[in-house]
Coordinates of C-alpha atoms in Angstrom, one line a residue:
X1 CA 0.0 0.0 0.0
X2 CA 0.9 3.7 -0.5
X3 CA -0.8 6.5 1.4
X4 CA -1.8 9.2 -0.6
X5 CA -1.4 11.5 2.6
X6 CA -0.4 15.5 1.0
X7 CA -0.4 17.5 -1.8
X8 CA 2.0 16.1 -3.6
X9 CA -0.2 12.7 -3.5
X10 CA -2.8 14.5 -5.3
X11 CA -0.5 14.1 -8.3
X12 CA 0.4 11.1 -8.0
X13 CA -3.6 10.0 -7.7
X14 CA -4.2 11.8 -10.8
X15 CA -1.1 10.8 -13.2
X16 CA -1.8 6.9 -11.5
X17 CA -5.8 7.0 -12.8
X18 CA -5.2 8.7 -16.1
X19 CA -2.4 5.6 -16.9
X20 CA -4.5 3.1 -15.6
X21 CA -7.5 4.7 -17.8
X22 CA -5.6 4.9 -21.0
X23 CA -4.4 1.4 -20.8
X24 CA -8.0 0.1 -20.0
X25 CA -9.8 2.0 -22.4
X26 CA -6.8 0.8 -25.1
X27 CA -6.5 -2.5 -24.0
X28 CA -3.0 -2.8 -22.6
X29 CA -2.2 -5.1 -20.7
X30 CA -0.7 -3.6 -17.3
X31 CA 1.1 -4.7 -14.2
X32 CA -0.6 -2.6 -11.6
X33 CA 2.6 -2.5 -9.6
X34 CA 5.4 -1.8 -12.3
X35 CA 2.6 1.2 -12.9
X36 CA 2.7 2.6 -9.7
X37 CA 6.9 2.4 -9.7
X38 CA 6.7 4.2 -13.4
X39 CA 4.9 7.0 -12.7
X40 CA 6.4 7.6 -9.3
X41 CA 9.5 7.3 -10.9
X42 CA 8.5 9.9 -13.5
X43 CA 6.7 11.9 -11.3
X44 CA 10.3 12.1 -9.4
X45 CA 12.3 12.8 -12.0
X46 CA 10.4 15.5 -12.9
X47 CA 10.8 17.1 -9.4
X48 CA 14.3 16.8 -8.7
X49 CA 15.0 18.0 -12.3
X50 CA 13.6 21.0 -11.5
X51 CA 11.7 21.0 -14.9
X52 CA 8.4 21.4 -12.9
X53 CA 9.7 24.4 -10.3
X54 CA 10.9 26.1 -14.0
X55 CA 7.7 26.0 -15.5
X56 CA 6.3 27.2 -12.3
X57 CA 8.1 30.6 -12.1
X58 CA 8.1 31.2 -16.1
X59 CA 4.0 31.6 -15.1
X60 CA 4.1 32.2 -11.5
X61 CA 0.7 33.9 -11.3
X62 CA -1.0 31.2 -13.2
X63 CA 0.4 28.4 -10.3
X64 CA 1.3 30.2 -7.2
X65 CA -2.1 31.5 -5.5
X66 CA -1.5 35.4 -4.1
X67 CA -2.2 35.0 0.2
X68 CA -2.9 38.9 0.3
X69 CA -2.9 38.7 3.7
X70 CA 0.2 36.6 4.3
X71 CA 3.6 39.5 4.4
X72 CA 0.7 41.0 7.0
X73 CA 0.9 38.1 9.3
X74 CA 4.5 38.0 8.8
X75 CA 5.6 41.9 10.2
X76 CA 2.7 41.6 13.2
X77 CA 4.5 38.4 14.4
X78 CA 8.1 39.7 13.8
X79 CA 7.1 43.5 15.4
X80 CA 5.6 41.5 18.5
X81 CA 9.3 39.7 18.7
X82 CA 8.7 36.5 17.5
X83 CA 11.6 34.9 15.6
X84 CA 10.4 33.7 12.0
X85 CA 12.0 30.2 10.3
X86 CA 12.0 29.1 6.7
X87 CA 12.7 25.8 6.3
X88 CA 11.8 24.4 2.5
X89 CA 12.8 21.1 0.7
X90 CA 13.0 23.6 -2.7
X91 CA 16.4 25.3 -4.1
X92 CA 17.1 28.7 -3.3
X93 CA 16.3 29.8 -6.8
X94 CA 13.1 28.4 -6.6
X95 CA 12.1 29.8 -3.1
X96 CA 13.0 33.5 -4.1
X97 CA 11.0 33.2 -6.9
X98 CA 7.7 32.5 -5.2
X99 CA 8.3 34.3 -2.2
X100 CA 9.2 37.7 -4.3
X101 CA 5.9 36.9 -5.6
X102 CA 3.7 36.1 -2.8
X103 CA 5.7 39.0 -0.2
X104 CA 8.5 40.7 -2.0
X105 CA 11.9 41.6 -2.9
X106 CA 12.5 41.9 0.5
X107 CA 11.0 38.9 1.9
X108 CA 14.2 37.7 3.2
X109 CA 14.1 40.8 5.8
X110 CA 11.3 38.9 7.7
X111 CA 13.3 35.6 8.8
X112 CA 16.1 35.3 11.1
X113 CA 16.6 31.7 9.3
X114 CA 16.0 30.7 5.6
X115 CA 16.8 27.3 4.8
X116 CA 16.0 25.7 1.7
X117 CA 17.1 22.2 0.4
X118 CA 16.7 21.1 3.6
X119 CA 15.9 17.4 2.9
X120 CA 12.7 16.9 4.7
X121 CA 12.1 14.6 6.5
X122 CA 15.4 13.5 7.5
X123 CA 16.1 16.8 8.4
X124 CA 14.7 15.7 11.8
X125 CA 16.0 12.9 12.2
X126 CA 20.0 13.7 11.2
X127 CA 23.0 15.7 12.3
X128 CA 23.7 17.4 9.3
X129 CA 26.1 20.5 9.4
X130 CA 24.1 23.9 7.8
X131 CA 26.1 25.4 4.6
X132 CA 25.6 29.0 3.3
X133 CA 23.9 29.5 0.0
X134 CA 25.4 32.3 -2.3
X135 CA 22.0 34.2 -2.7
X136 CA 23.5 36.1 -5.6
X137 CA 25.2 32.4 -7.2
X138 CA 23.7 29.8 -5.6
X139 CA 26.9 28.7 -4.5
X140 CA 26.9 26.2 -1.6
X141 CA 29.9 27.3 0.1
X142 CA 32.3 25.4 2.5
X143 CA 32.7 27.3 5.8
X144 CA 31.3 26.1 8.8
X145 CA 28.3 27.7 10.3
X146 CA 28.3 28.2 14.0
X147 CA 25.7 31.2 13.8
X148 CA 23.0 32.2 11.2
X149 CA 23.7 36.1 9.7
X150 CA 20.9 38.6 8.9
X151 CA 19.6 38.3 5.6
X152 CA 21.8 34.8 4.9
X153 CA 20.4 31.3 3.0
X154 CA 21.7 27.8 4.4
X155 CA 21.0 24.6 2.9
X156 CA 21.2 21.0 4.5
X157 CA 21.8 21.3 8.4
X158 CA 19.5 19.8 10.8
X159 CA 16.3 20.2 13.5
X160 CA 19.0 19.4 16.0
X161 CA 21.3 22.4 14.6
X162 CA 19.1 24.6 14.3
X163 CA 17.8 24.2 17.4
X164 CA 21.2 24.4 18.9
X165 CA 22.8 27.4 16.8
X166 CA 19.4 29.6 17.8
X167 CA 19.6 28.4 21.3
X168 CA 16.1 27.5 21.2
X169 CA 14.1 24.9 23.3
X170 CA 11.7 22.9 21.0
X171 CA 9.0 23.5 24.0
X172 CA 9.3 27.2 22.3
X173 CA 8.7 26.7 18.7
X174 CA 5.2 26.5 16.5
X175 CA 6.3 24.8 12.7
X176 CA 3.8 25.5 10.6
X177 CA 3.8 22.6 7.3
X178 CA 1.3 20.8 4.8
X179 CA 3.2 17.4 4.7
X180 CA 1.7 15.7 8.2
X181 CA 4.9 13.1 7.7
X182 CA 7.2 15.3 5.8
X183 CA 6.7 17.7 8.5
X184 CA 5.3 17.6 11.6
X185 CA 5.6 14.0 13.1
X186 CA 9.3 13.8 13.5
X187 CA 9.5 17.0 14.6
X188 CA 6.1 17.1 17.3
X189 CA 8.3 13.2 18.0
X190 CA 11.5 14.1 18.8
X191 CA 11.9 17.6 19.7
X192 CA 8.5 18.5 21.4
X193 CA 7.8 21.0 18.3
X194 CA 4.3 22.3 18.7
X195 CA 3.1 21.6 15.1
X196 CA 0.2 23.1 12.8
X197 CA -1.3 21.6 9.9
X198 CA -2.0 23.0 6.9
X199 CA -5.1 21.4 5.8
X200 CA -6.7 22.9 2.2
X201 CA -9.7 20.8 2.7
X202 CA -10.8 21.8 5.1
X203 CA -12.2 25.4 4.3
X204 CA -14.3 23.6 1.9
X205 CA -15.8 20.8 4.2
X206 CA -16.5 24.3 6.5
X207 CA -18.1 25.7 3.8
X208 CA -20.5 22.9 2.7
X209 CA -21.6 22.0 5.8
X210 CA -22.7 26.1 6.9
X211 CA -24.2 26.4 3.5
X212 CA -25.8 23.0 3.4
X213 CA -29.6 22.2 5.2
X214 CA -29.2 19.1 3.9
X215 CA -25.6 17.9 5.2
X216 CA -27.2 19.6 9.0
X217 CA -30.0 17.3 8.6
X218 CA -28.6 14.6 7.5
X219 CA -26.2 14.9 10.9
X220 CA -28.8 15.5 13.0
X221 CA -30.5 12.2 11.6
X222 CA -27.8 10.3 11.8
X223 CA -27.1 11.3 15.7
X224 CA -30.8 10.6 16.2
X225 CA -30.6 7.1 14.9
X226 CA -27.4 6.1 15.9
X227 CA -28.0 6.7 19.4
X228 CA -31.9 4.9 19.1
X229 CA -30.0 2.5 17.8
X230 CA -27.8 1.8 20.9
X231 CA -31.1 2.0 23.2
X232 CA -32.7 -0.3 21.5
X233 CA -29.9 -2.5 21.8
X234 CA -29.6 -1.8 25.8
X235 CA -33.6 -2.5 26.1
X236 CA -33.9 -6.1 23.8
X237 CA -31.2 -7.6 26.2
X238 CA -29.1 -10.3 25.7
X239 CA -31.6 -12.6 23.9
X240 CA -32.9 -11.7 20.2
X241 CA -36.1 -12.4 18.4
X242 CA -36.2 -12.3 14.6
X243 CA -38.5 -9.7 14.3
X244 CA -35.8 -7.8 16.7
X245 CA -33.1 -8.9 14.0
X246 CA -35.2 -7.3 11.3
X247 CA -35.4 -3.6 12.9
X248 CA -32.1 -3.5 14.1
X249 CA -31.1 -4.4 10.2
X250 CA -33.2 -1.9 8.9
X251 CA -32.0 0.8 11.3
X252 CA -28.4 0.3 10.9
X253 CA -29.1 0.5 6.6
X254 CA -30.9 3.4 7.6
X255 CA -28.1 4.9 9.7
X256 CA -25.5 4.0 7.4
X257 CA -27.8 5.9 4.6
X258 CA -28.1 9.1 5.8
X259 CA -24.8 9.2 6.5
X260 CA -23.5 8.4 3.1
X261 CA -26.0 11.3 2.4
X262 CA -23.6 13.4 4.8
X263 CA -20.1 12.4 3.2
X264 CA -21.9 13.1 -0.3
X265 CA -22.8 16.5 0.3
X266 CA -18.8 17.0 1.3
X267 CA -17.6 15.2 -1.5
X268 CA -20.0 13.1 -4.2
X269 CA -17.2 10.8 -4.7
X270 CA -14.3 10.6 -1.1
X271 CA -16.8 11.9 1.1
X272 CA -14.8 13.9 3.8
X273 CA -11.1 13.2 3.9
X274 CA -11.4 13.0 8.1
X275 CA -14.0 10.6 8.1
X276 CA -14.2 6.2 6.8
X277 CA -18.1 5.7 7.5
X278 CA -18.7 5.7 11.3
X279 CA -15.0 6.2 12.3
X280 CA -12.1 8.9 11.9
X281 CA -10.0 8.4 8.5
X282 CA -6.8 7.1 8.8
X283 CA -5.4 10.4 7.5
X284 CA -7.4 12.2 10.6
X285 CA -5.7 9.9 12.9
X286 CA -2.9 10.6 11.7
X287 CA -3.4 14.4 12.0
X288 CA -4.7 14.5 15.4
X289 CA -1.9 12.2 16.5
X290 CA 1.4 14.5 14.8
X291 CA -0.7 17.8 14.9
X292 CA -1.8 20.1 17.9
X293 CA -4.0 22.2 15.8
X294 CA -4.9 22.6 12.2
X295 CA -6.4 25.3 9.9
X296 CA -6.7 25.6 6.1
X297 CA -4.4 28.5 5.5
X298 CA -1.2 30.2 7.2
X299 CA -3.2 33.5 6.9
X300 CA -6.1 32.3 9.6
X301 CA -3.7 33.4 12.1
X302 CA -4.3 37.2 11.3
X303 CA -7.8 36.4 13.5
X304 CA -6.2 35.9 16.6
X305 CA -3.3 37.5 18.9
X306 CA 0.5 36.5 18.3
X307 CA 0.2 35.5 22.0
X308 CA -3.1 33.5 21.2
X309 CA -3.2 30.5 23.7
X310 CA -4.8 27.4 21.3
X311 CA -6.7 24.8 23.3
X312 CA -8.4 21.8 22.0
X313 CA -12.6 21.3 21.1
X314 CA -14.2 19.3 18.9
X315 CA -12.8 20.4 15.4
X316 CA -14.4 21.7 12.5
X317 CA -17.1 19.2 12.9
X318 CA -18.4 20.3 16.1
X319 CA -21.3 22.0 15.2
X320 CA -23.8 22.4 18.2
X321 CA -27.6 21.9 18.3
X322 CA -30.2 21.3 19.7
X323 CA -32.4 18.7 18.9
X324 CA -36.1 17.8 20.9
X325 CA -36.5 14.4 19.3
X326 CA -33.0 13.4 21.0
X327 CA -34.1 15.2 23.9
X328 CA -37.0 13.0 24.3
X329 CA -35.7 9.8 23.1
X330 CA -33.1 9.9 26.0
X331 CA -35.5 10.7 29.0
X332 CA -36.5 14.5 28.7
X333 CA -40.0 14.0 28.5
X334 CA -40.5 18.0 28.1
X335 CA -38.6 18.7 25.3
X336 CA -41.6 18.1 22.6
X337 CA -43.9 20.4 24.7

């Protein structure tokens, strides 16, 4: 098995069903796992070439999506005297490029660290030495690093260093990432990294569910019947009748109905990617295991104070109400008057 966990699985998914179309619709015979090594292979290739990061910048508009809020985020939390980090798997070539674009020429002026090729994940898990990157060349230079300069570029290095060149205790540090194993679980692991996922999905699941009737109804229905469902249970007993078989059949299809009605309304074909029928996705496991909160864009944080104080609730899913049928079916005999 492979998870398709992150953005970049997203292309993987796609390239993977278009093959597999192509050579069904055509009639090719396939190996479905010398596929899957192909196009990963391919798919590879095509990042570490850098032919994909080109093509990027010669349209940067057209790929990079503008955060018009994000260089605002950036100066409240450096003015308040928080210390900023870059850390990216990309070249320096590649990162100036989209960061001119989405802050500008001067991004650099908001970090105290910018490191790029830093070879995620086993940048948390190694003891790489940091080397400077020649912003003007690209240079990777020789000298050892035992402090970061203002305005420099550092490439390789390590958590571990980092930590230790900024003097900085993990217990003090919020990394922000999109890549729950590329980026947060090795470092949330080993370090004690507070980590914050960036999760894209999940403004839209927000959205549907506020501007659906139907996906509140068919959650209200579905709490209704579930928990009928487990009284019933609690008052046949030990011992089951046929007839008794028969309703609780028809009440679990009905259950299981109304909530595929749910996931549809989030997504007519995955349903939502933090739920697997009744239980929590593997992927939301994942997240609230590696993760200590989540939003769906960096730029979310210009809602609350750069000494905001997160504490856990019930998610994005925890919408309250109140409902008089459940009410009664659980013993308040004065909630249909």
């Amino acid at each position: 098995f492979k998870p398709l966990n992150d953005l970049f699985s997203m292309v993987e998914a796609c390239l993977l069903a278009d093959v597999v179309d192509f050579f069904v619709k055509t009639g090719i015979p396939f190996n479905p796992r010398i596929v899957v090594e192909d196009v990963l292979k391919a798919i590879g290739s095509a990042h570490i070439s850098g032919a994909m990061h080109r093509a990027v910048l010669e349209d940067v508009e057209k790929y990079i999506e503008f955060p018009h809020h994000l260089r605002e985020i950036l100066e409240r939390f450096k003015s308040s005297g928080k210390k900023l980090w870059l850390v990216s798997n990309s070249q320096f070539w590649y990162v100036d490029g989209g960061m001119k674009h989405v802050i500008g020429d001067d991004w650099r002026d908001l970090f105290e660290v910018v490191v790029v090729g830093a070879g995620k994940p086993g940048f948390y898990t190694n003891d790489n030495p940091f080397r400077e990157v020649s912003a003007r060349t690209g240079r990777i230079k020789f000298k050892p690093i035992e402090q970061f300069e203002e305005g420099g570029v550092y490439t390789q290095g390590s958590i571990k260093q980092l930590l230790r060149i900024t003097k900085t205790s993990g217990e003090k540090v919020l990394y922000l990432g999109d890549s729950i194993f590329a980026d947060l679980s090795e470092a949330r692991r080993s370090y004690g990294i507070a980590t914050g996922a960036v999760i894209h999905e999940v403004k839209e699941e927000m959205d549907k569910q506020k501007g659906s009737a139907m996906w509140r109804y068919a959650r209200h229905t579905t709490h209704v019947l579930s928990h009928s469902f487990r009284l019933i249970q609690e008052e046949m007993g030990l011992s089951r009748s046929g007839d008794d078989i028969e309703l609780l059949d028809k009440l679990e299809s009905e259950v299981n109905r109304w909530r595929d009605i749910q996931e549809q309304v989030i997504n007519a074909n995955f349903g939502s990617i933090f739920r697997a029928g009744d239980a929590v996705s593997k992927f939301a496991a994942s997240m609230k295991r590696h993760a200590d909160l989540y939003t769906s864009s960096v730029e979310n944080l210009r809602f609350y104070s750069t000494e905001q104080r997160f504490y856990p609730d019930g998610g994005h899913e925890s919408v309250p109400f109140n409902d008089p049928l459940l009410d009664y079916i659980i013993g308040d005999d004065s909630a249909l008057l």
